[in-house]
Coordinates of C-alpha atoms in Angstrom, one line a residue:
M10 CA 76.0 87.5 93.8
G11 CA 79.0 89.5 92.9
P12 CA 81.3 89.6 89.8
E13 CA 83.5 86.9 91.4
D14 CA 80.5 84.5 91.2
F15 CA 79.9 84.9 87.5
G16 CA 82.1 82.0 86.4
K17 CA 80.5 79.4 88.6
F18 CA 77.0 80.8 87.7
A19 CA 77.7 80.6 83.9
E20 CA 79.0 77.0 84.3
T21 CA 75.9 75.9 86.3
L22 CA 73.6 77.6 83.8
S23 CA 75.4 75.9 80.9
H24 CA 74.8 72.5 82.5
V25 CA 71.1 73.3 83.0
A26 CA 70.9 74.5 79.4
K27 CA 72.3 71.2 78.1
L28 CA 69.8 69.3 80.3
Y29 CA 66.9 71.1 78.6
G30 CA 68.4 71.2 75.2
V31 CA 68.7 75.0 75.1
R32 CA 71.4 77.0 73.4
L33 CA 72.8 79.9 75.5
T34 CA 74.5 83.0 74.2
D35 CA 76.8 85.2 76.2
E36 CA 74.2 87.9 76.2
K37 CA 71.5 85.6 77.7
V38 CA 73.9 84.4 80.4
S39 CA 74.7 88.1 81.3
L40 CA 71.1 89.1 81.4
F41 CA 70.2 86.1 83.6
F42 CA 73.1 86.9 85.9
D43 CA 71.9 90.5 86.2
A44 CA 68.4 89.4 87.1
C45 CA 69.7 87.0 89.8
R46 CA 72.3 89.4 91.4
S47 CA 70.2 89.7 94.6
L48 CA 70.6 86.0 95.2
S49 CA 73.5 84.4 97.0
P50 CA 75.3 81.6 95.2
E51 CA 73.8 79.1 97.6
Q52 CA 70.2 80.4 96.8
F53 CA 70.9 80.2 93.1
A54 CA 72.0 76.6 93.5
V55 CA 68.9 75.7 95.5
G56 CA 66.6 77.4 93.0
I57 CA 68.2 75.6 90.1
K58 CA 67.9 72.2 91.9
R59 CA 64.2 72.9 92.8
H60 CA 63.4 73.9 89.2
V61 CA 65.1 70.9 87.7
K62 CA 63.0 68.6 89.8
R63 CA 59.7 70.1 88.7
G64 CA 60.3 72.3 85.7
K65 CA 59.6 71.0 82.2
F66 CA 61.4 73.9 80.4
F67 CA 64.6 75.9 80.9
P68 CA 63.9 78.3 83.8
S69 CA 63.5 82.0 83.6
P70 CA 64.8 84.1 86.4
S71 CA 61.2 84.6 87.7
E72 CA 60.7 80.9 87.9
L73 CA 63.9 80.6 90.0
F74 CA 62.7 83.3 92.3
E75 CA 59.3 81.5 92.7
A76 CA 61.1 78.2 93.4
L77 CA 63.0 80.0 96.2
F78 CA 60.4 82.4 97.6
G79 CA 57.0 81.1 96.4
T80 CA 54.4 83.5 95.2
E81 CA 53.6 86.9 96.8
E82 CA 50.6 85.2 98.5
D83 CA 53.0 82.6 100.0
Q84 CA 55.1 85.4 101.4
A85 CA 52.0 87.0 102.8
M86 CA 51.0 83.7 104.5
L87 CA 54.5 83.4 106.1
A88 CA 54.2 87.0 107.4
W89 CA 50.7 86.2 108.7
C90 CA 52.2 83.4 110.7
D91 CA 54.5 85.9 112.4
V92 CA 51.6 88.1 113.3
L93 CA 49.7 85.2 114.8
R94 CA 52.7 84.2 116.8
A95 CA 53.0 87.8 118.1
V96 CA 49.4 87.9 119.1
R97 CA 49.8 84.6 121.1
A98 CA 53.0 86.0 122.7
C99 CA 51.8 89.4 123.8
G100 CA 48.3 90.1 122.6
S101 CA 47.4 93.7 121.9
G102 CA 49.6 94.9 124.7
G103 CA 52.8 95.2 122.7
P104 CA 55.0 96.9 121.8
V105 CA 56.2 94.6 119.1
R106 CA 58.9 94.6 116.5
F107 CA 58.9 92.2 113.6
C108 CA 62.0 91.0 111.8
D109 CA 60.1 91.5 108.6
L110 CA 59.6 95.3 108.9
R111 CA 57.2 95.2 106.0
I112 CA 54.7 93.8 108.5
H113 CA 54.9 97.2 110.3
F114 CA 53.7 99.0 107.2
V115 CA 50.8 96.5 106.8
I116 CA 49.7 96.7 110.4
E117 CA 49.8 100.5 110.4
S118 CA 47.8 100.6 107.1
M119 CA 45.2 98.4 108.8
G120 CA 44.7 100.7 111.8
G121 CA 47.6 99.8 114.1
W122 CA 48.7 96.9 116.3
V123 CA 45.9 97.3 118.9
H124 CA 43.2 97.2 116.3
V125 CA 44.6 94.3 114.4
A126 CA 45.6 92.2 117.4
S127 CA 42.2 92.8 119.1
A128 CA 40.4 91.7 115.9
I129 CA 42.5 88.5 115.7
E130 CA 41.8 87.7 119.4
K131 CA 38.1 88.1 118.7
G132 CA 38.3 85.7 115.8
E133 CA 37.2 88.3 113.2
K134 CA 37.5 86.8 109.7
W135 CA 38.3 89.9 107.7
V136 CA 41.7 90.4 109.3
M137 CA 43.7 87.6 107.5
K138 CA 42.3 88.6 104.1
D139 CA 43.0 92.3 104.6
F140 CA 46.5 91.5 105.9
K141 CA 47.4 89.3 102.9
N142 CA 46.1 92.0 100.5
W143 CA 48.1 94.7 102.2
Y144 CA 51.2 92.6 102.3
V145 CA 51.0 91.7 98.6
F146 CA 50.6 95.5 98.0
A147 CA 53.7 96.2 100.2
L148 CA 55.7 93.7 98.1
K149 CA 54.6 95.3 94.9
K150 CA 55.2 98.8 96.2
G151 CA 58.7 97.9 97.4
V152 CA 58.2 99.0 101.0
D153 CA 61.6 99.3 102.7
E154 CA 62.9 100.1 106.1
D155 CA 62.6 103.9 105.5
G156 CA 58.9 103.6 105.1
V157 CA 58.1 101.9 108.4
K158 CA 58.1 102.5 112.1
P159 CA 60.8 100.7 114.1
Y160 CA 58.2 99.1 116.4
L161 CA 54.4 99.0 116.8
L162 CA 52.9 100.3 120.1
G163 CA 50.4 98.2 121.9
D164 CA 47.6 99.3 124.2
R165 CA 50.0 99.4 127.1
G166 CA 52.3 101.9 125.3
L167 CA 55.7 102.6 126.7
P168 CA 56.4 103.6 130.3
Y169 CA 56.9 107.4 130.9
G170 CA 60.5 108.3 130.5
A171 CA 61.5 105.1 128.7
R172 CA 64.9 105.6 127.1
Q173 CA 66.1 104.2 123.8
E174 CA 68.2 101.6 125.7
D175 CA 65.1 100.4 127.6
L176 CA 63.3 99.5 124.4
S177 CA 65.3 96.3 123.8
R178 CA 63.8 94.8 127.0
L179 CA 60.3 96.3 126.6
I180 CA 59.6 95.3 122.9
W181 CA 58.6 91.8 121.9
E182 CA 61.0 90.8 119.1
I183 CA 59.2 88.6 116.6
P184 CA 61.6 86.7 114.3
A185 CA 60.6 85.7 110.7
C186 CA 58.9 82.3 110.9
D187 CA 60.3 79.2 109.2
G188 CA 59.2 79.0 105.6
R189 CA 59.4 75.2 105.4
G190 CA 61.8 75.4 102.5
L191 CA 60.9 78.8 101.2
Y192 CA 63.2 81.8 101.8
R193 CA 61.7 85.0 103.2
L194 CA 61.7 88.3 101.4
C195 CA 62.2 90.2 104.7
V196 CA 62.8 93.9 105.0
V197 CA 65.2 94.0 107.9
E198 CA 66.8 97.2 109.3
G199 CA 70.0 97.8 107.3
S200 CA 69.2 95.1 104.7
S201 CA 68.1 97.3 101.8
G202 CA 65.3 94.8 101.2
T203 CA 67.5 91.9 100.4
A204 CA 66.2 88.4 100.6
S205 CA 66.9 86.6 103.8
P206 CA 66.6 82.9 104.3
V207 CA 65.0 81.5 107.4

């Protein structure tokens, strides 16, 4: 949200405060707005509606974020669904590129695409747990596009002499899966880590 959204934001927050019997000061409204700047006005409205349906007390910014994005573990499970979809689509052959570039960091930390995809194909149980742990770590660390490779090589690699323009037809593009009402915290090239709904 930008400065132009402050008036509508303050008005909405004031209505919510009345609903919960809370007295707001200008300072509290400003602090709340600063905490929610990364949200779009639409996301803020959705978060408020979700909280009002379930919340017993006036929301904190963190409760609004959880209403929109779920927990870190929820985000990890959404990312895991992307990985499973990629394994079904291309196996360990690759190369693959995930919309959520944070997945690249996780896969590389776990030994690379071939290692992870092969373990999933074999039905090894450790993979999902390790993936979720690494993904939560990546969220906490604040991994962004600068800290990841643009794509993950598979066991087929790239053809000799492949040019940059050939990559778009060679790489399996894996979009962020539907969150069934949750927004995704995707790190997409050029996004600076902003939240992107799916």
